[in-house]
PDB file of C-alpha atoms in Angstrom:
ATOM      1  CA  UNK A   1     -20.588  13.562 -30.184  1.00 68.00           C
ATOM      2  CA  UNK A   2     -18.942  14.413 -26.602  1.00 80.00           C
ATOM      3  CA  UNK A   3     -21.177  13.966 -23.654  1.00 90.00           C
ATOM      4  CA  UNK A   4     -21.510  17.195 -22.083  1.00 89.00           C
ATOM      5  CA  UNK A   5     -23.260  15.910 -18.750  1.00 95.00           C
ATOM      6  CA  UNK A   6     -21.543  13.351 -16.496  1.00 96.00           C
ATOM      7  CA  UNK A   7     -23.545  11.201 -14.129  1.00 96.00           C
ATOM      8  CA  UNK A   8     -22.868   8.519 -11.778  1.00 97.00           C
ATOM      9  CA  UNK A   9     -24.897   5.600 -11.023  1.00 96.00           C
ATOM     10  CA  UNK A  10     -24.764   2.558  -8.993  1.00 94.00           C
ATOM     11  CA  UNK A  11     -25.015  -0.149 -11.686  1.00 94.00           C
ATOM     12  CA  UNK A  12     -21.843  -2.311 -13.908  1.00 96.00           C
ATOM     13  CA  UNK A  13     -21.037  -0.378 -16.803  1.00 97.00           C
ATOM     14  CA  UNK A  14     -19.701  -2.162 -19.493  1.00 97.00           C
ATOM     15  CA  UNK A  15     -19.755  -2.863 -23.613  1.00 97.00           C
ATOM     16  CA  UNK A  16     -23.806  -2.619 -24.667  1.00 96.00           C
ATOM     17  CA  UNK A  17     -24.906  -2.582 -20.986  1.00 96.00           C
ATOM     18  CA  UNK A  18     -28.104  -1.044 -20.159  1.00 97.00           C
ATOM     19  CA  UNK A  19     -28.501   1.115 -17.016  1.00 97.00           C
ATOM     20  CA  UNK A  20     -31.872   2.181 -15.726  1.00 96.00           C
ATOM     21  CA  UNK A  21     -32.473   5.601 -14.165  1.00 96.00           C
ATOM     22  CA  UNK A  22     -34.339   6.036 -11.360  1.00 94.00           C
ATOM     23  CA  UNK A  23     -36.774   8.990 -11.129  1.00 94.00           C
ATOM     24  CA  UNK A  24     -34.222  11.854  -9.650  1.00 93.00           C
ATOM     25  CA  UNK A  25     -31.955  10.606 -12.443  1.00 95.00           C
ATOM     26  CA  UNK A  26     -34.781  11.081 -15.226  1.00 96.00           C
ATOM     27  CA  UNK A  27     -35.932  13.958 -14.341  1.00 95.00           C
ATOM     28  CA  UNK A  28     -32.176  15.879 -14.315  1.00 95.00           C
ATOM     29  CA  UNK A  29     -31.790  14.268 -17.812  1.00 96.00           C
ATOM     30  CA  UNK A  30     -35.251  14.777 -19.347  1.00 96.00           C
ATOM     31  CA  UNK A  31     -36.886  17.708 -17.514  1.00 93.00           C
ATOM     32  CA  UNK A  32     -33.944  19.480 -16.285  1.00 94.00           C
ATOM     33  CA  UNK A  33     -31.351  19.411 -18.771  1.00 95.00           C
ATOM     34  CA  UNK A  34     -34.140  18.138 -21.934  1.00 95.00           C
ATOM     35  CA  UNK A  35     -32.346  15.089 -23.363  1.00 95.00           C
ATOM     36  CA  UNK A  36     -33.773  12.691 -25.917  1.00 95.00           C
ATOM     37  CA  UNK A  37     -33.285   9.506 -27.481  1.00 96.00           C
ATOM     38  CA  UNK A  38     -30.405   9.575 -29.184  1.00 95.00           C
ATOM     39  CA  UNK A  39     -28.734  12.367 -27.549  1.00 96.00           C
ATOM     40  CA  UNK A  40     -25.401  11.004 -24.827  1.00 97.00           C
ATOM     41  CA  UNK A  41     -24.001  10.775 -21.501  1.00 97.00           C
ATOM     42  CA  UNK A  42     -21.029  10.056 -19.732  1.00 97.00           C
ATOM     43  CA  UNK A  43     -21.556   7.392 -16.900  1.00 98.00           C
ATOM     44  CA  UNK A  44     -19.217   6.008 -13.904  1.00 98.00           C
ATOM     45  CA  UNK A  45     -19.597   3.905 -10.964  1.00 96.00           C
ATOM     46  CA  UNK A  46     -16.574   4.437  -9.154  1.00 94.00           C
ATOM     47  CA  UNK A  47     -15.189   1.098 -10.504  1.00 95.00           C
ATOM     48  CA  UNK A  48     -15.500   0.455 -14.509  1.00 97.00           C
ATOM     49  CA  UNK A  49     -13.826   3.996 -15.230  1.00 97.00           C
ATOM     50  CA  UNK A  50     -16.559   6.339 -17.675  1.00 97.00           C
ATOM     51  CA  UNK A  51     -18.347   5.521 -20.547  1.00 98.00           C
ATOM     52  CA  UNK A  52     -20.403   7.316 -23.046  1.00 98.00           C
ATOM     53  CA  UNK A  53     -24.128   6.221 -23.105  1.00 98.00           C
ATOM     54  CA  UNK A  54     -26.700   6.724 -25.557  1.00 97.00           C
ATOM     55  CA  UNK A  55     -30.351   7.370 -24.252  1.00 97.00           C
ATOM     56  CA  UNK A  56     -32.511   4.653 -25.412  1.00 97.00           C
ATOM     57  CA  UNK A  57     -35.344   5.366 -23.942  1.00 96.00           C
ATOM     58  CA  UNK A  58     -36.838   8.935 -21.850  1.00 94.00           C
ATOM     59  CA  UNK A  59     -39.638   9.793 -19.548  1.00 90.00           C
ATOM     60  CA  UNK A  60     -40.503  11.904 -16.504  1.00 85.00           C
ATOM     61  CA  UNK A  61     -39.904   9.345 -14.339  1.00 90.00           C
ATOM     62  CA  UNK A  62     -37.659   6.920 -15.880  1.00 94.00           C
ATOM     63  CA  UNK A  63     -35.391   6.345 -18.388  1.00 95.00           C
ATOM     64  CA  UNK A  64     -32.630   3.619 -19.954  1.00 97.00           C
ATOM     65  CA  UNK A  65     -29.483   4.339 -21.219  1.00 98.00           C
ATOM     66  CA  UNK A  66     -26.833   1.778 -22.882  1.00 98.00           C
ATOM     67  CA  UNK A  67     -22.965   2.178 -23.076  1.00 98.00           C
ATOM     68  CA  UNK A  68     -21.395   2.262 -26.180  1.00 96.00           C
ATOM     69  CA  UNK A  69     -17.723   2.929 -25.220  1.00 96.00           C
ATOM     70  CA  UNK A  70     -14.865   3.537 -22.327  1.00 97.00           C
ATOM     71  CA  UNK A  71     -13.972   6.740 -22.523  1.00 96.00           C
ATOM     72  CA  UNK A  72     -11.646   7.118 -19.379  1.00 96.00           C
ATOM     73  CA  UNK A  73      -9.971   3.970 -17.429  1.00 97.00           C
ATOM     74  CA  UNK A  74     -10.827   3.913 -13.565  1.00 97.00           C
ATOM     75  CA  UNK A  75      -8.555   5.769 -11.956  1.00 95.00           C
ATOM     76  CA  UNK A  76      -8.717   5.361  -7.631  1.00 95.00           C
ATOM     77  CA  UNK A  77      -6.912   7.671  -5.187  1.00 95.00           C
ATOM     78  CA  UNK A  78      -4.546   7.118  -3.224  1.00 95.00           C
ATOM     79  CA  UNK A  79      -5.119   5.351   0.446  1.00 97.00           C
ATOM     80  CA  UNK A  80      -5.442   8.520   2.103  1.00 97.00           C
ATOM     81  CA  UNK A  81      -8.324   9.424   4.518  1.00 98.00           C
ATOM     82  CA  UNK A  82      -9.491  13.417   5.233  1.00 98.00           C
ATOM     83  CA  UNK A  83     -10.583  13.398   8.744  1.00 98.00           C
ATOM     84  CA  UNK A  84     -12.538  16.237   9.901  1.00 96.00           C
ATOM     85  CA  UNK A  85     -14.706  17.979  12.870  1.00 94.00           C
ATOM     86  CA  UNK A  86     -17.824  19.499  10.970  1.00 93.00           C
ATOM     87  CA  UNK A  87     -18.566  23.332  11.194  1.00 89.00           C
ATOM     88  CA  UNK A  88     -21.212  25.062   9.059  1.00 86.00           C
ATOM     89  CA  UNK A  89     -23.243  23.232   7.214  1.00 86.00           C
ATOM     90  CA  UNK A  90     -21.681  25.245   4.271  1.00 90.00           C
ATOM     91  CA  UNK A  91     -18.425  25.420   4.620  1.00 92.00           C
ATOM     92  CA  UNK A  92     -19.032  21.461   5.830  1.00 94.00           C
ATOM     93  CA  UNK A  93     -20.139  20.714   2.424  1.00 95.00           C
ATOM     94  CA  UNK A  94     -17.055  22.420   1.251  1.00 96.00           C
ATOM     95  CA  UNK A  95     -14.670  20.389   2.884  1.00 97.00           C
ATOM     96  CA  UNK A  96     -16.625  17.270   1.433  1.00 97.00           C
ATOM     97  CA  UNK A  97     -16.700  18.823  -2.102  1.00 97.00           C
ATOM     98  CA  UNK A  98     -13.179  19.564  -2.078  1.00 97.00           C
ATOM     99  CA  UNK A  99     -11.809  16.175  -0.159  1.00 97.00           C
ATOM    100  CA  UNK A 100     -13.557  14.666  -3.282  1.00 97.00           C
ATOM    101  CA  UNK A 101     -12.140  16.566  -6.144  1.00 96.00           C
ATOM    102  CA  UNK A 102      -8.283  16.352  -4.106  1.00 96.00           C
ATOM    103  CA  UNK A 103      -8.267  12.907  -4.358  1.00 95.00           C
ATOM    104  CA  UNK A 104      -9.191  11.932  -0.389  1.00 97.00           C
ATOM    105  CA  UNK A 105     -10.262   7.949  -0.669  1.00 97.00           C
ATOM    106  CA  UNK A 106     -12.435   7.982   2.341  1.00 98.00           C
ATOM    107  CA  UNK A 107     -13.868  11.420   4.229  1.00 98.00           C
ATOM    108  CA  UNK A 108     -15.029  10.857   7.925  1.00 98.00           C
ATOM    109  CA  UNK A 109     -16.229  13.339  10.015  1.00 97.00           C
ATOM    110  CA  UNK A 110     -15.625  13.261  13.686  1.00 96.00           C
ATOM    111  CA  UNK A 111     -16.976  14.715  17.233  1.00 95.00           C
ATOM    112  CA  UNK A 112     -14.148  16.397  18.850  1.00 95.00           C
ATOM    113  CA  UNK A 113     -13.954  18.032  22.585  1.00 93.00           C
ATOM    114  CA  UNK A 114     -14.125  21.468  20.619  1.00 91.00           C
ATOM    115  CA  UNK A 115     -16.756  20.267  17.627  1.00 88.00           C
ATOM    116  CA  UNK A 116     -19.619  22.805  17.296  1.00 75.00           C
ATOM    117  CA  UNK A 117     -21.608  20.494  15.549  1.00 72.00           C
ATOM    118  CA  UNK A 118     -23.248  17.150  17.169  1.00 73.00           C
ATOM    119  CA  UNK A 119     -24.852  15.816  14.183  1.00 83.00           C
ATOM    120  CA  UNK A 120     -24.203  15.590  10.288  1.00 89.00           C
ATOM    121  CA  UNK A 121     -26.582  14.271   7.280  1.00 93.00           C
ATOM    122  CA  UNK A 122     -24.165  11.892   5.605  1.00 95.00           C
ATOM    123  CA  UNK A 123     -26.440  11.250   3.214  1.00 95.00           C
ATOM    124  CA  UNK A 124     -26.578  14.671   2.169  1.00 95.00           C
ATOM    125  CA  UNK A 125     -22.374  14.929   2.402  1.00 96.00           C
ATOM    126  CA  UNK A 126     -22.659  11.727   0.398  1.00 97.00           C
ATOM    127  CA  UNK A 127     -24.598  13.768  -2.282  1.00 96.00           C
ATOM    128  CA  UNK A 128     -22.097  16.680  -2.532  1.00 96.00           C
ATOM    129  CA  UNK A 129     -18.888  14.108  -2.665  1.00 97.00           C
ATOM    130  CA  UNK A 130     -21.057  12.561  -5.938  1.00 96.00           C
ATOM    131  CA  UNK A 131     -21.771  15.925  -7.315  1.00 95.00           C
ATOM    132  CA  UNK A 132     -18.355  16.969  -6.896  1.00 96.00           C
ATOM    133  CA  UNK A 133     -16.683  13.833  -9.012  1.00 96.00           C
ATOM    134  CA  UNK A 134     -19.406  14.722 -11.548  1.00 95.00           C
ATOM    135  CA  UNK A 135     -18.016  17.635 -12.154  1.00 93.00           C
ATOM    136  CA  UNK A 136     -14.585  17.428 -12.207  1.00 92.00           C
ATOM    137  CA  UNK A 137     -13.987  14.635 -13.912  1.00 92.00           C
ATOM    138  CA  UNK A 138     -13.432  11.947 -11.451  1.00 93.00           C
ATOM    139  CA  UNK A 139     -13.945   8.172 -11.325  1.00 96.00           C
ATOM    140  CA  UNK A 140     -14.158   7.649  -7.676  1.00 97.00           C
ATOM    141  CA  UNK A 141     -16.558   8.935  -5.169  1.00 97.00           C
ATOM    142  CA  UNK A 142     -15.269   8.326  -1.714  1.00 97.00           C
ATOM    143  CA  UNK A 143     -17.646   7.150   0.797  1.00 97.00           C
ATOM    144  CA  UNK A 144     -18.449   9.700   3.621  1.00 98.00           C
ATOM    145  CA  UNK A 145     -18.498   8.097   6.886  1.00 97.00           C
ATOM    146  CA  UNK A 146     -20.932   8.362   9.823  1.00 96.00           C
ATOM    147  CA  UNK A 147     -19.700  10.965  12.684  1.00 96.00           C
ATOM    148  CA  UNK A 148     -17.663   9.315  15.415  1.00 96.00           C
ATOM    149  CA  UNK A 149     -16.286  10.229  18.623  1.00 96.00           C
ATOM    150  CA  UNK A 150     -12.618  10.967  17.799  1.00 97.00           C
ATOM    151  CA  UNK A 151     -11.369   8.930  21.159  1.00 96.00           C
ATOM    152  CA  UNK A 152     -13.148   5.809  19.362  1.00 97.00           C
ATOM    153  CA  UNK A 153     -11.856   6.252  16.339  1.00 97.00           C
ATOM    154  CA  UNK A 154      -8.379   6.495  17.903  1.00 97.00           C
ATOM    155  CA  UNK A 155      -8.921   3.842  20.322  1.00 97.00           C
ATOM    156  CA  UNK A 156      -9.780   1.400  17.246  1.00 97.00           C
ATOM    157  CA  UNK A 157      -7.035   2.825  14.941  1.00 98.00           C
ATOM    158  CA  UNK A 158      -6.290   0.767  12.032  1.00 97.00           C
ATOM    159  CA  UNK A 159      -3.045  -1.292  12.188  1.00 95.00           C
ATOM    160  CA  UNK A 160      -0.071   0.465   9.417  1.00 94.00           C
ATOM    161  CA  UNK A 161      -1.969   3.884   9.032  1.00 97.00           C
ATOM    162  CA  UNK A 162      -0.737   6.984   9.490  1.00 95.00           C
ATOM    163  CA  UNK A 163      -1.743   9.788  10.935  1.00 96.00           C
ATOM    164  CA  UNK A 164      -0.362  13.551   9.401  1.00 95.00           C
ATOM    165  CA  UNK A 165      -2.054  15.489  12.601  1.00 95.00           C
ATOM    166  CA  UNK A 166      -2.479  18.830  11.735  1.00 94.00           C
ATOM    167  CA  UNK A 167      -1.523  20.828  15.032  1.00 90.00           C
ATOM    168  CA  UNK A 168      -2.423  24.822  14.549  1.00 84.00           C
ATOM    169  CA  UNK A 169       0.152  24.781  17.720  1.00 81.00           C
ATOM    170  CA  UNK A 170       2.824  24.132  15.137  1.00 81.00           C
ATOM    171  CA  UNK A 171       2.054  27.139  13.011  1.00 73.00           C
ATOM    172  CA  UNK A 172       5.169  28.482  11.622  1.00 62.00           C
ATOM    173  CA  UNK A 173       7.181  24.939  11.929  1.00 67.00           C
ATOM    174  CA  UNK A 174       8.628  23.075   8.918  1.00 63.00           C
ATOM    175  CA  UNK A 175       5.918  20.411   7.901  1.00 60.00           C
ATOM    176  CA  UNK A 176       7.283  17.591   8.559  1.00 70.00           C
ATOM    177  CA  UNK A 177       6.827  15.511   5.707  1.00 79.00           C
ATOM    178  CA  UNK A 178       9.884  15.377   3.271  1.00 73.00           C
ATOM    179  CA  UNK A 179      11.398  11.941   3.142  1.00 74.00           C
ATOM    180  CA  UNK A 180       8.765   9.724   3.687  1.00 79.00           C
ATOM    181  CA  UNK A 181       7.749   6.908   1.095  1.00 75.00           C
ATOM    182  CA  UNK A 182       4.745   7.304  -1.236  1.00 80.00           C
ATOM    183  CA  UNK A 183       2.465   4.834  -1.502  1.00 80.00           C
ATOM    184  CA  UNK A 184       1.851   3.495   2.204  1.00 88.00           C
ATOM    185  CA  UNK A 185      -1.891   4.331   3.779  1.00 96.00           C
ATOM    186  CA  UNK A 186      -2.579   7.770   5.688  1.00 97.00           C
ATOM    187  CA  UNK A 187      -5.213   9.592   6.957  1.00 98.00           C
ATOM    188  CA  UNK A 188      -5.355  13.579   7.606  1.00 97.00           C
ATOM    189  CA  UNK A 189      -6.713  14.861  11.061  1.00 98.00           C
ATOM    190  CA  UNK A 190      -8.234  18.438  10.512  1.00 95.00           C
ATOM    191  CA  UNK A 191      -8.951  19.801  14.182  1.00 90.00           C
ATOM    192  CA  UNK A 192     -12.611  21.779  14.452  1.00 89.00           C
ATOM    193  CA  UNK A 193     -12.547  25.986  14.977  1.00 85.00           C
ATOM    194  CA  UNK A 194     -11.779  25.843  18.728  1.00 84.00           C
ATOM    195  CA  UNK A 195      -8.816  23.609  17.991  1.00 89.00           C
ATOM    196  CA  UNK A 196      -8.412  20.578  19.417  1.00 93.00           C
ATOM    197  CA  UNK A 197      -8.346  20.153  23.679  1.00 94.00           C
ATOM    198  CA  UNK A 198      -5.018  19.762  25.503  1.00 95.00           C
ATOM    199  CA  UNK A 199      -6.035  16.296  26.496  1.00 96.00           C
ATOM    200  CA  UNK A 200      -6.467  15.012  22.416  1.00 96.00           C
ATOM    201  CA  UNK A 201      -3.403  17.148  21.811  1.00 94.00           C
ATOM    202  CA  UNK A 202      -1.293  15.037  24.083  1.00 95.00           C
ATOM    203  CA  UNK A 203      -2.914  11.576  22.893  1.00 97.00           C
ATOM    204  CA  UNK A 204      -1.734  12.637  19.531  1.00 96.00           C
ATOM    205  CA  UNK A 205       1.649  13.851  20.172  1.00 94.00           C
ATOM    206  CA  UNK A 206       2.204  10.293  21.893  1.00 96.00           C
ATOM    207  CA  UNK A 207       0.135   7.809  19.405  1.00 97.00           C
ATOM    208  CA  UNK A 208       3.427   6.082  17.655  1.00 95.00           C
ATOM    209  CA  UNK A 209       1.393   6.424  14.458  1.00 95.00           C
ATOM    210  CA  UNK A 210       0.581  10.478  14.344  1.00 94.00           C
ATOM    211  CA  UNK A 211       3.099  12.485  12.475  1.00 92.00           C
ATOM    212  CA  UNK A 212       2.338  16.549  13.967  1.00 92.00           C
ATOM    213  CA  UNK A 213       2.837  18.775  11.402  1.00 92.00           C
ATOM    214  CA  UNK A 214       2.107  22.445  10.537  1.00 89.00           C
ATOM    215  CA  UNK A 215       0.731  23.896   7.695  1.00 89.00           C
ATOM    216  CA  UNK A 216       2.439  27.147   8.019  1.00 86.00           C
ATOM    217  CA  UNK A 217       3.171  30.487   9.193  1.00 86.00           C
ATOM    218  CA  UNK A 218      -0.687  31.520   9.762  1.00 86.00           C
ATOM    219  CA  UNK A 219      -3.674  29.736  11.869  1.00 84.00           C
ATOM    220  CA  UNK A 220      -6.145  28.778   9.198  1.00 90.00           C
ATOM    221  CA  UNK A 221      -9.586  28.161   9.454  1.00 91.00           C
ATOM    222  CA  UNK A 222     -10.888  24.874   9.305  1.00 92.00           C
ATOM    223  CA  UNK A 223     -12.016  24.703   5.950  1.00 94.00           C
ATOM    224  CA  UNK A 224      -9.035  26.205   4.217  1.00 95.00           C
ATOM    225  CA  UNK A 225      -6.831  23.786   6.285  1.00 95.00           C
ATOM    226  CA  UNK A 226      -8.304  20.768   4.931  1.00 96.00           C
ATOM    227  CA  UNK A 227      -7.548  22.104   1.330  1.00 97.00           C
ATOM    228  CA  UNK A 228      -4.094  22.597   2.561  1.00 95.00           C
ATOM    229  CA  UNK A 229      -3.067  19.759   4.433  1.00 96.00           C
ATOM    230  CA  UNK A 230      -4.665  17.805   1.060  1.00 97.00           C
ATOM    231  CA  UNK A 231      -2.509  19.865  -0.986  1.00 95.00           C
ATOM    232  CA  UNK A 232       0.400  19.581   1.425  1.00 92.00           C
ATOM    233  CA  UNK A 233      -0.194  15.907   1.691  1.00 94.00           C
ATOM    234  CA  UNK A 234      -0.748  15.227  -1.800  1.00 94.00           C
ATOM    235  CA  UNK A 235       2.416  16.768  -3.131  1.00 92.00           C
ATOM    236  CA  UNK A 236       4.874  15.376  -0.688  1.00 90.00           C
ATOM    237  CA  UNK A 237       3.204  11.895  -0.578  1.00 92.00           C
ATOM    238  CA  UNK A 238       0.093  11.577  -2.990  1.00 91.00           C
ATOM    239  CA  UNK A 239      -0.303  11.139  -6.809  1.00 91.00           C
ATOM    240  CA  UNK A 240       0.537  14.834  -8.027  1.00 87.00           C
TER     241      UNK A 240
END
């Protein structure tokens, strides 16, 4: 029998281990979706790849499971980091859903000169980066960081990482990406709906790590630029 429900959880997963659900967990399983003993699921943890576990035992606010096989090896992303200024709490949750199912090893939002929004619930981004690798497939859910002051960030800038900044004032330039290597560590910088301010424009043109590039003929709007400087990103220098 195929497991038609994927879940993640937070404990080792391995030949006859048992995992215990907590009560959010049992009730999607038992309540919500009316599994039984017997009946199977397919688990991850971001680090033992999936496996298919049987429900042992099921209540309404608890449960235990135990894995009976691998079904998929781990598979991790490549280094690459989405950086992002958070808009609407929708279309927010959109970026994180889709940084997630692109392959994006890390997503961390950031406060901008231009950024609309002052706060985030990373908790519930966390959530919607979990849901999305349920979904699709994935064995890795990336962690979504707290919100930080994009000066900071810069100021503190990891030693070896690029940068692809995504400048809307390139619209309608080549890219900028063909013959670099694969495999080295990068992060994408997706600027908020104002853009970004001609004081963090400059500081990025001049950072020796930040490669400018555009992402085409048209100014696109913040959500549907992450998805394309991902795609963009991934096909020149990613795992597709």
């Amino acid at each position: 029998m195929s497991p038609k429900i994927r879940l993640h959880v937070a404990q080792p997963l391995g030949a006859a281990q048992t995992v215990q659900l907590d009560r959010e967990q049992a009730n999607y399983l038992f309540n919500v979706m009316r599994l039984g003993p017997g009946d199977v699921v397919a688990l991850f943890n971001g680090q033992d790849g999936e496996w298919v576990a049987e429900v042992v035992t099921a209540g309404k606010r608890a449960g235990e499971l135990r894995c009976d096989r691998q079904s998929a090896p781990q598979r991790m992303p490549p280094d690459v980091w989405l950086i992002f200024a958070p808009i609407k709490k929708a279309r927010t949750d959109f970026i994180v859903e889709k940084a997630a199912e692109m392959g994006a090893a890390r997503i961390l939002p950031v406060q901008t000169d231009f950024t609309n929004s002052e706060r985030i619930r990373r908790d519930r981004l966390q959530a919607h980066a979990v849901e999305a690798a349920e979904q699709c497939g994935g064995t890795y859910v990336p962690e979504v960081a707290e919100l930080e002051r994009l000066d900071r960030m810069l100021d503190t800038w990891p030693e070896g990482r690029q940068l692809m900044f995504c400048d809307e004032a390139l619209a309608g330039e080549a890219a900028g990406l063909a013959g670099l290597d694969r495999g080295a560590p990068w992060a994408i910088l997706i600027g908020p709906e104002g853009g970004f301010s001609e004081t963090e424009r400059a500081r990025l043109h001049a950072a020796p790590f930040a490669r400018p590039v555009s992402l085409g003929p048209r100014v696109l709007r913040a959500d549907t630029a992450a998805v394309a400087a991902l795609t963009l990103w991934q096909t020149a220098l990613g795992d597709w």
